Coordinates of C-alpha atoms and ligand atoms in Angstrom, one line a residue:
M203 CA 25.4 -13.9 -58.4
A204 CA 25.3 -11.1 -61.1
A205 CA 25.3 -11.9 -64.8
A206 CA 28.6 -11.3 -66.6
K207 CA 28.7 -8.0 -68.5
E208 CA 30.4 -7.3 -71.8
V209 CA 33.3 -4.9 -71.8
K210 CA 33.8 -3.2 -75.1
V211 CA 36.5 -1.2 -76.8
P212 CA 35.7 2.5 -76.2
D213 CA 36.0 5.3 -78.7
I214 CA 39.6 5.1 -80.0
G215 CA 39.2 7.6 -82.7
N216 CA 38.7 6.8 -86.3
F217 CA 40.7 3.6 -86.2
D218 CA 39.7 0.2 -87.4
G219 CA 41.8 -2.9 -87.0
V220 CA 43.9 -1.8 -84.1
P221 CA 46.1 -4.7 -83.0
V222 CA 45.8 -6.2 -79.5
I223 CA 49.5 -6.4 -78.4
E224 CA 49.0 -7.7 -74.9
V225 CA 46.2 -9.5 -73.0
L226 CA 46.6 -8.5 -69.3
V227 CA 44.0 -10.8 -67.7
A228 CA 42.8 -14.3 -67.8
P229 CA 39.5 -16.0 -66.9
G230 CA 39.2 -16.2 -63.1
D231 CA 41.2 -13.0 -62.4
T232 CA 39.8 -10.5 -60.0
V233 CA 40.0 -7.0 -61.5
S234 CA 39.3 -3.6 -60.1
K235 CA 37.8 -0.6 -61.8
D236 CA 40.2 1.0 -64.3
Q237 CA 42.6 -1.9 -64.3
G238 CA 43.9 -2.6 -67.8
L239 CA 42.4 -5.6 -69.5
V240 CA 44.2 -5.5 -72.9
T241 CA 46.7 -3.2 -74.5
L242 CA 46.0 -1.8 -78.0
E243 CA 48.6 -0.2 -80.2
S244 CA 47.9 2.1 -83.1
D245 CA 50.5 3.9 -85.2
K246 CA 50.2 6.8 -82.8
A247 CA 50.1 5.3 -79.3
T248 CA 49.4 2.4 -77.1
M249 CA 46.4 2.4 -74.8
E250 CA 44.9 0.0 -72.3
V251 CA 41.2 -0.8 -72.3
P252 CA 40.2 -0.5 -68.6
A253 CA 37.8 -2.6 -66.6
P254 CA 34.7 -0.4 -66.1
F255 CA 34.0 -1.8 -62.6
D256 CA 35.4 -4.2 -60.0
G257 CA 34.7 -7.9 -60.7
T258 CA 35.8 -11.3 -61.9
V259 CA 36.9 -12.1 -65.5
K260 CA 34.6 -14.8 -66.8
E261 CA 35.8 -14.9 -70.4
V262 CA 38.4 -13.1 -72.5
K263 CA 37.2 -12.6 -76.0
V264 CA 40.4 -11.5 -77.8
S265 CA 43.9 -12.8 -78.1
E266 CA 47.2 -11.1 -78.8
G267 CA 47.4 -10.2 -82.5
D268 CA 43.7 -9.8 -83.0
E269 CA 42.6 -6.5 -84.5
V270 CA 39.7 -4.7 -83.0
A271 CA 37.6 -1.5 -83.5
E272 CA 35.3 0.5 -81.3
G273 CA 32.6 -1.6 -79.8
A274 CA 34.4 -5.0 -80.1
V275 CA 33.8 -7.1 -77.0
I276 CA 37.0 -7.6 -75.0
A277 CA 35.9 -9.7 -72.1
L278 CA 32.9 -10.8 -70.0
I279 CA 33.2 -9.6 -66.4
E280 CA 31.0 -10.4 -63.5
E281 CA 30.6 -7.3 -61.4
S282 CA 31.5 -7.8 -57.8
T283 CA 28.8 -7.0 -55.3
S284 CA 31.2 -5.6 -52.6
A285 CA 32.1 -2.0 -53.2
G286 CA 35.7 -0.9 -53.7
G287 CA 37.3 -4.2 -54.9
D288 CA 39.3 -6.5 -52.8
E289 CA 43.0 -6.7 -52.0
T290 CA 43.7 -9.4 -54.6
G291 CA 42.3 -7.1 -57.2
K292 CA 44.5 -4.3 -56.1
A293 CA 47.5 -6.5 -56.1
D294 CA 46.7 -7.7 -59.6
K295 CA 46.3 -4.2 -60.7
A296 CA 49.6 -3.1 -59.3
A297 CA 51.3 -6.0 -61.0
S298 CA 49.6 -5.4 -64.3
D299 CA 50.1 -1.7 -64.2
K300 CA 53.8 -2.3 -63.6
G301 CA 54.0 -4.8 -66.3
A302 CA 52.2 -2.6 -68.8
E303 CA 54.3 0.5 -68.0
E304 CA 57.7 -1.1 -67.8
K305 CA 57.7 -4.3 -69.8
P306 CA 56.3 -4.6 -73.3
A307 CA 55.4 -8.2 -74.1
A308 CA 58.7 -8.7 -76.0
E309 CA 60.8 -7.7 -73.0
D310 CA 58.9 -10.0 -70.7
A311 CA 59.9 -12.9 -72.9
S312 CA 63.5 -11.8 -73.0
D313 CA 63.7 -11.4 -69.2
K314 CA 62.9 -15.1 -68.7
G315 CA 66.3 -16.0 -70.1
D316 CA 66.7 -16.6 -73.8
D317 CA 66.2 -20.4 -73.8
T318 CA 63.2 -20.5 -71.6
A319 CA 61.6 -17.6 -73.3
K320 CA 62.3 -19.0 -76.7
Q321 CA 60.8 -22.4 -75.7
D322 CA 57.7 -20.7 -74.2
D323 CA 57.3 -18.7 -77.3
E324 CA 57.6 -21.7 -79.5
R325 CA 55.1 -23.7 -77.4
K326 CA 52.6 -20.9 -77.4
A327 CA 52.9 -20.4 -81.1
D328 CA 52.5 -24.1 -81.7
A329 CA 49.5 -24.4 -79.5
Q330 CA 47.8 -21.4 -81.1
E331 CA 48.7 -22.7 -84.5
K332 CA 46.8 -26.0 -83.7
E333 CA 43.8 -24.2 -82.4
A334 CA 43.6 -21.6 -85.0
P335 CA 40.9 -21.8 -87.6
A336 CA 41.9 -22.2 -91.2
P337 CA 42.9 -18.7 -92.4
T338 CA 40.9 -17.1 -95.1
P339 CA 42.1 -14.4 -97.5
S340 CA 39.8 -11.9 -95.9
T341 CA 40.9 -12.6 -92.4
T342 CA 41.9 -9.5 -90.3
R343 CA 43.8 -11.5 -87.6
R344 CA 47.5 -11.2 -87.4
G345 CA 50.2 -12.9 -85.4
P346 CA 50.4 -16.6 -84.7
E347 CA 47.2 -17.2 -86.7
E348 CA 48.8 -16.1 -89.9
P349 CA 49.3 -18.8 -92.6
P350 CA 52.1 -21.1 -91.6
V351 CA 55.0 -21.3 -93.9
E352 CA 56.0 -24.6 -95.4
P353 CA 58.5 -26.5 -93.3
G354 CA 62.1 -25.3 -93.7
K355 CA 61.0 -22.5 -96.0
L356 CA 62.5 -19.0 -95.2
H357 CA 60.4 -15.9 -95.5
V358 CA 60.4 -14.4 -99.0
P359 CA 60.0 -10.6 -99.2
G360 CA 56.4 -9.8 -100.1
E361 CA 55.0 -12.7 -98.3
V362 CA 53.2 -12.3 -95.0
P363 CA 56.0 -12.8 -92.3
Y364 CA 55.2 -15.2 -89.6
A365 CA 56.1 -14.0 -86.1
S366 CA 54.6 -14.0 -82.6
P367 CA 53.0 -10.8 -81.4
A368 CA 55.8 -10.4 -78.9
V369 CA 58.4 -10.5 -81.7
R370 CA 56.3 -8.1 -83.8
A371 CA 56.1 -5.7 -80.8
F372 CA 59.9 -6.0 -80.4
A373 CA 60.5 -5.3 -84.1
R374 CA 58.1 -2.3 -83.9
E375 CA 60.0 -0.9 -81.0
L376 CA 63.3 -1.0 -82.9
G377 CA 61.6 0.5 -86.0
V378 CA 62.3 -2.7 -88.0
D379 CA 60.0 -3.5 -90.9
I380 CA 59.4 -7.2 -90.1
S381 CA 58.7 -8.0 -93.7
Q382 CA 62.4 -7.5 -94.3
V383 CA 63.5 -10.1 -91.7
D384 CA 64.3 -13.7 -92.6
G385 CA 62.9 -16.2 -90.1
S386 CA 65.2 -18.9 -88.8
G387 CA 62.7 -20.6 -86.5
R388 CA 60.6 -23.6 -87.1
K389 CA 58.7 -23.3 -90.4
G390 CA 60.5 -20.1 -91.1
R391 CA 59.1 -18.3 -88.1
I392 CA 60.8 -15.0 -87.2
T393 CA 62.3 -15.1 -83.8
R394 CA 63.5 -12.3 -81.5
E395 CA 67.1 -13.3 -82.3
D396 CA 66.3 -12.9 -86.1
V397 CA 65.2 -9.3 -85.4
Q398 CA 68.3 -8.6 -83.3
G399 CA 70.5 -10.1 -86.0
Y400 CA 68.8 -8.0 -88.6
V401 CA 69.4 -4.8 -86.7
K402 CA 73.1 -5.7 -86.1
H403 CA 73.6 -6.4 -89.7
A404 CA 71.7 -3.2 -90.7
L405 CA 73.9 -1.1 -88.4
A406 CA 77.1 -2.8 -89.5
S407 CA 76.3 -2.2 -93.2
G408 CA 75.4 1.4 -92.7
A409 CA 71.6 1.2 -93.1
R410 CA 69.2 2.1 -90.3
P411 CA 66.5 -0.1 -88.8
G412 CA 63.3 0.1 -90.8
T413 CA 65.2 0.4 -94.1
A414 CA 66.3 -2.4 -96.3
A415 CA 69.8 -3.4 -95.0
G416 CA 72.5 -2.1 -97.2
G417 CA 70.2 -0.8 -99.9
G418 CA 66.5 -0.3 -100.7
N419 CA 65.5 3.1 -99.4
G420 CA 68.5 3.1 -96.9
L421 CA 70.5 6.3 -97.0
N422 CA 73.8 4.5 -97.2
L423 CA 75.1 6.4 -94.2
L424 CA 78.2 5.6 -92.1
P425 CA 77.5 3.1 -89.3
W426 CA 76.5 4.6 -86.0
P427 CA 79.7 5.3 -84.0
K428 CA 80.3 2.5 -81.5
V429 CA 82.1 3.9 -78.5
D430 CA 82.9 2.5 -75.2
F431 CA 82.1 5.6 -73.2
A432 CA 83.1 3.9 -69.9
K433 CA 86.7 4.2 -71.1
F434 CA 86.6 7.9 -70.7
G435 CA 84.9 8.2 -67.3
E436 CA 81.9 7.1 -65.2
I437 CA 78.7 6.5 -67.1
E438 CA 75.1 5.3 -66.4
E439 CA 72.7 3.7 -68.9
Q440 CA 69.1 4.6 -69.0
S441 CA 66.4 2.9 -71.1
L442 CA 64.5 5.2 -73.5
S443 CA 60.8 5.5 -72.6
R444 CA 58.2 3.9 -74.8
I445 CA 57.1 7.4 -75.9
K446 CA 60.7 8.4 -76.8
K447 CA 61.1 5.2 -78.9
I448 CA 57.9 5.8 -80.8
S449 CA 58.3 9.5 -81.3
G450 CA 62.0 9.1 -82.1
A451 CA 61.2 6.7 -85.0
N452 CA 58.6 9.1 -86.3
L453 CA 60.9 12.2 -86.0
A454 CA 63.7 10.4 -87.7
R455 CA 61.5 9.4 -90.6
N456 CA 60.0 12.9 -90.9
W457 CA 63.5 14.5 -90.8
A458 CA 64.9 12.1 -93.3
M459 CA 62.0 12.1 -95.8
I460 CA 60.6 15.6 -95.7
P461 CA 62.6 18.4 -97.3
H462 CA 62.4 20.9 -94.5
V463 CA 62.8 24.7 -94.7
T464 CA 62.1 27.0 -91.7
Q465 CA 60.8 30.5 -92.2
H466 CA 61.3 32.9 -89.3
D467 CA 59.4 36.1 -88.5
D468 CA 58.4 38.3 -85.5
A469 CA 54.9 39.3 -84.5
D470 CA 54.2 42.5 -82.6
I471 CA 52.0 41.2 -79.7
T472 CA 52.1 44.4 -77.6
D473 CA 48.3 44.9 -77.9
M474 CA 47.5 41.2 -77.8
E475 CA 49.5 40.9 -74.5
A476 CA 47.5 43.8 -73.0
F477 CA 44.3 42.1 -73.9
R478 CA 45.5 38.7 -72.7
K479 CA 46.4 40.2 -69.3
Q480 CA 43.0 41.9 -69.1
L481 CA 41.3 38.6 -70.0
G482 CA 43.3 36.8 -67.3
K483 CA 42.2 39.3 -64.7
E484 CA 38.6 38.9 -65.6
N485 CA 38.8 35.1 -65.6
Q486 CA 41.1 34.1 -62.8
D487 CA 40.1 30.5 -62.8
V488 CA 41.4 29.9 -66.3
K489 CA 45.1 30.2 -67.4
V490 CA 45.1 32.2 -70.6
T491 CA 48.6 32.0 -72.2
P492 CA 49.7 33.4 -75.6
L493 CA 49.2 29.9 -77.1
V494 CA 45.4 30.2 -77.3
F495 CA 45.8 33.4 -79.4
L496 CA 48.2 31.5 -81.6
I497 CA 45.7 28.8 -82.1
K498 CA 43.0 31.3 -83.2
A499 CA 45.5 33.2 -85.4
M500 CA 46.5 29.8 -86.9
V501 CA 42.9 29.1 -87.9
A502 CA 42.7 32.5 -89.6
A503 CA 45.9 31.8 -91.5
L504 CA 44.8 28.3 -92.5
K505 CA 41.6 29.8 -93.9
Q506 CA 43.6 32.3 -95.9
Y507 CA 46.1 29.8 -97.2
P508 CA 44.3 26.4 -97.4
Q509 CA 47.4 24.5 -98.8
F510 CA 48.8 24.6 -95.3
N511 CA 45.7 22.7 -94.1
A512 CA 46.5 19.7 -96.2
S513 CA 48.4 16.4 -96.4
L514 CA 50.2 14.7 -99.2
S515 CA 48.6 11.4 -100.3
E516 CA 50.6 8.3 -99.5
D517 CA 51.7 7.9 -103.2
G518 CA 52.7 11.6 -103.2
E519 CA 50.4 12.3 -106.2
K520 CA 47.6 14.3 -104.6
L521 CA 47.1 17.0 -102.0
I522 CA 44.2 16.3 -99.6
L523 CA 42.7 19.6 -98.4
K524 CA 40.9 19.6 -95.1
K525 CA 37.9 21.7 -94.3
Y526 CA 38.2 21.3 -90.6
F527 CA 40.5 23.0 -88.2
H528 CA 42.1 20.5 -85.7
I529 CA 45.4 21.7 -84.2
G530 CA 48.1 19.6 -82.6
I531 CA 49.9 21.0 -79.6
A532 CA 53.3 19.6 -78.7
V533 CA 53.4 18.9 -75.0
D534 CA 56.5 18.2 -73.1
T535 CA 56.1 15.3 -70.6
P536 CA 58.6 13.6 -68.3
D537 CA 58.5 10.6 -70.7
G538 CA 58.9 12.6 -73.9
L539 CA 57.1 14.6 -76.5
V540 CA 53.4 14.0 -77.3
V541 CA 51.1 15.9 -79.6
P542 CA 47.4 15.9 -78.6
V543 CA 45.0 17.5 -80.9
I544 CA 42.4 20.2 -80.1
R545 CA 39.5 19.8 -82.5
D546 CA 37.3 22.4 -84.2
C547 CA 39.4 25.3 -83.1
D548 CA 37.5 27.6 -85.5
K549 CA 34.3 27.0 -83.4
K550 CA 35.9 27.7 -80.0
G551 CA 36.5 30.9 -78.2
L552 CA 39.8 31.9 -76.4
L553 CA 38.6 30.9 -73.0
E554 CA 37.2 27.6 -74.2
L555 CA 40.5 26.8 -75.9
A556 CA 42.4 27.8 -72.7
V557 CA 40.4 25.4 -70.6
E558 CA 40.9 22.6 -73.2
L559 CA 44.6 23.3 -73.5
G560 CA 44.9 22.9 -69.7
E561 CA 43.0 19.7 -69.8
I562 CA 45.0 18.0 -72.6
S563 CA 48.3 19.1 -71.1
K564 CA 47.3 17.5 -67.8
K565 CA 46.1 14.4 -69.6
A566 CA 49.4 14.2 -71.5
R567 CA 51.5 14.6 -68.3
D568 CA 49.3 12.0 -66.5
K569 CA 49.9 9.5 -69.4
K570 CA 46.2 9.3 -70.1
L571 CA 46.1 10.3 -73.8
G572 CA 44.7 7.6 -76.1
P573 CA 45.1 7.4 -79.9
A574 CA 41.9 9.3 -80.4
D575 CA 43.3 12.3 -78.6
M576 CA 46.4 12.4 -80.9
S577 CA 44.9 11.8 -84.3
G578 CA 43.3 14.0 -86.9
G579 CA 45.6 17.1 -86.6
C580 CA 45.8 19.5 -89.5
I581 CA 49.0 21.4 -88.4
S582 CA 50.9 21.5 -85.1
I583 CA 52.2 24.2 -82.8
S584 CA 55.3 23.7 -80.7
S585 CA 55.6 26.4 -78.1
L586 CA 58.8 26.8 -76.1
G587 CA 57.9 30.3 -75.2
G588 CA 57.3 29.5 -71.6
I589 CA 60.9 28.2 -71.4
G590 CA 63.0 30.6 -73.5
G591 CA 64.9 30.7 -76.7
T592 CA 64.9 33.1 -79.7
K593 CA 64.3 30.7 -82.6
F594 CA 64.3 27.0 -83.4
T595 CA 63.5 24.6 -86.3
P596 CA 60.7 22.2 -85.4
I597 CA 60.3 19.0 -87.4
V598 CA 57.1 18.6 -89.4
N599 CA 54.7 16.1 -87.9
A600 CA 53.8 14.0 -91.0
P601 CA 51.4 13.7 -92.7
E602 CA 50.9 17.4 -91.9
V603 CA 52.8 19.8 -94.1
A604 CA 53.9 22.5 -91.6
I605 CA 54.5 23.1 -87.9
L606 CA 54.8 26.4 -86.1
G607 CA 57.5 26.9 -83.5
V608 CA 57.1 29.7 -81.0
S609 CA 59.8 31.1 -78.9
R610 CA 59.8 33.6 -76.0
S611 CA 58.5 37.1 -76.5
R612 CA 60.8 40.0 -75.8
M613 CA 60.7 43.8 -75.7
A614 CA 62.5 45.2 -78.7
P615 CA 63.0 48.7 -80.3
V616 CA 60.9 48.9 -83.4
W617 CA 61.2 51.7 -85.9
D618 CA 57.8 53.3 -86.6
G619 CA 59.0 55.6 -89.4
G620 CA 59.9 58.5 -87.1
Q621 CA 61.4 56.9 -84.0
F622 CA 62.0 53.6 -82.2
Q623 CA 59.2 52.3 -80.1
P624 CA 59.4 49.6 -77.4
R625 CA 57.2 46.7 -78.7
L626 CA 56.7 43.2 -77.4
M627 CA 57.9 40.9 -80.2
L628 CA 57.0 37.2 -80.5
P629 CA 59.4 35.0 -82.6
L630 CA 57.7 32.6 -85.0
S631 CA 59.4 29.7 -86.8
L632 CA 57.4 27.9 -89.4
S633 CA 59.0 24.6 -90.7
Y634 CA 57.3 23.3 -93.9
D635 CA 57.4 20.5 -96.3
H636 CA 59.0 22.0 -99.4
R637 CA 57.4 19.4 -101.7
V638 CA 54.0 21.0 -100.9
I639 CA 54.8 24.6 -99.8
D640 CA 56.8 27.1 -101.8
G641 CA 59.1 29.5 -99.9
A642 CA 57.1 32.5 -101.0
A643 CA 53.8 30.9 -99.7
A644 CA 55.5 30.1 -96.4
A645 CA 56.8 33.7 -96.1
R646 CA 53.2 35.0 -96.8
F647 CA 51.7 32.6 -94.3
V648 CA 54.0 33.6 -91.4
A649 CA 53.6 37.3 -92.3
Y650 CA 49.8 36.9 -92.2
L651 CA 50.0 35.1 -88.9
A652 CA 52.1 38.0 -87.5
K653 CA 49.6 40.5 -88.9
V654 CA 46.7 38.7 -87.2
L655 CA 48.5 38.5 -83.9
G656 CA 49.3 42.2 -84.3
D657 CA 45.7 43.1 -84.8
L658 CA 43.3 40.4 -83.4
R659 CA 40.3 42.0 -85.2
R660 CA 41.5 40.2 -88.3
I661 CA 40.4 36.9 -86.6
L662 CA 36.9 38.1 -87.3
V663 CA 37.4 38.7 -91.0
Ligands
LIG164 N1 56.6 34.2 -74.6 C1 56.7 34.6 -73.3 N2 56.0 33.9 -72.3 C2 55.3 32.8 -72.6 C3 55.2 32.4 -74.0 C4 55.9 33.1 -75.0 N3 55.9 32.8 -76.2 N4 54.4 31.3 -74.0 C5 54.0 31.1 -72.7 N5 54.6 32.0 -71.9 C6 54.4 32.1 -70.5 C7 53.0 31.8 -70.1 O1 52.1 32.9 -70.2 C8 53.1 31.3 -68.7 O2 53.3 32.5 -67.9 P1 52.8 32.6 -66.4 O3 53.3 31.3 -65.7 O4 53.3 33.8 -65.9 O5 51.3 32.5 -66.6 C9 54.5 30.6 -68.7 O6 55.1 31.1 -69.9 C10 54.3 29.1 -68.8 O7 53.4 28.7 -69.9 P2 53.1 27.2 -70.1 O8 54.2 26.5 -70.8 O9 52.7 26.6 -68.9 O10 51.8 27.3 -71.0 P3 51.6 27.4 -72.6 O11 50.2 27.5 -72.8 O12 52.5 28.4 -73.2 O13 52.1 26.0 -73.1 C11 52.3 23.6 -73.3 C12 51.4 24.8 -72.8 C13 51.6 22.3 -72.9 C14 52.4 23.7 -74.8 C15 53.7 23.7 -72.7 O14 53.6 23.5 -71.3 C16 54.7 22.7 -73.2 O15 54.7 21.5 -73.0 N6 55.6 23.2 -74.1 C17 56.7 22.5 -74.6 C18 56.4 22.0 -76.0 C19 57.6 21.3 -76.6 O16 58.3 20.5 -75.9 N7 58.0 21.6 -77.8 C20 59.2 21.1 -78.4 C21 58.9 20.0 -79.4 S1 60.2 19.7 -80.4 O17 59.6 20.3 -81.8

């Protein structure tokens, strides 16, 4: 019998303390290669840590609510000697994949029926509470191991709220800041119903989830219209995907908190397009689209105007200027929008970027992107050029300070001083954070981008 091997958290980018939101296996389970063992959730995404080989789980080293970093041991697995894994393993995988894709922990609990789920939840929390070591101030664990509240005492804002990981996950999905929710459970524990009640109250009072109900940083907007659409005709309800819920909350925050302005301009890409076509003919195994030229032009513009390669500090007091050139690319997937990042674009050639763009787009559409793939971006490009449109106003991807929207190129008559010439024009739309970028700087930045795209030799300057 082979000795059990340690399975560790792989490279998840520059993240420490990433919460384990779901443990998908238990000792004794048969697992097959690539089957998810645990689910981690950073601010950007959720990802599963997969089994590196077929085998049997001997020990699980983490619990829901633990926080982990690269290299942390997740489980001990004894590698199976038979190749290919057995049918049980495959069935387990199918079940766990389904669970991971379709049912966050919180929803699992709710599906059991409110009472049973609530009792299960209470029992689990109680058991874990008894087993948990005495918490210390430096502890990095979260969830049920957090300090219990005195009997009967409700949560006071500012204190660490006490809620199970399932309830926390549920609150996160709804964009609710759990520290704002009062707990009605035993010892002041926050229950799923408390979160639901908070959202209902927030909606009724005009505030949105994630803001203090009826005040705080709430925008004091009218309540969301409540309409019985079925009264007007046939309808069908569809749940939003997990990506849509996460990106939706981010987009709403960025739209509400960043004073956006969008600057439009056109680049003459007639010569660039001729070169692109030539490059495509010479390298038929690589798809070279206008986007890779935009990435290179973006690097040149960021070098020329460094305040666009920057982020505001959390307190809004400082600008953090970046000396690297990592560019986020908005990718449309059936589940929603994701923004993987291509790193060190200044050091890569057009063909290398084209290959990488193809790889990350595929990875995004195959739902294989992890937090590391989506972090560290300096500025984003959202290209709808392959689809159509003349202009649009993209939303800045905080904490970046600008985003470039690209629409479809078109032939247009351009006056050359003596006559009109047919030129291929590419519409550019730069949305920027007006707290950081002045309108004149944005106009110069986009004009420079257009100049580089009009004469690619400028990339070398
Ligand atoms: N003008 C004219 N044609 C364009 C173009 C433009 N600006 N940009 C791309 N095209 C062409 C390409 O050359 C390609 O043509 P062929 O099929 O003849 O080779 C075709 O349109 C399709 O391109 P593509 O979309 O597959 O490739 P891309 O490199 O341009 O974009 C990717 C890749 C992943 C960014 C894109 O597929 C995508 O997902 N875009 C949507 C992004 C999005 O949803 N943004 C909105 C976010 S909300 O702010």
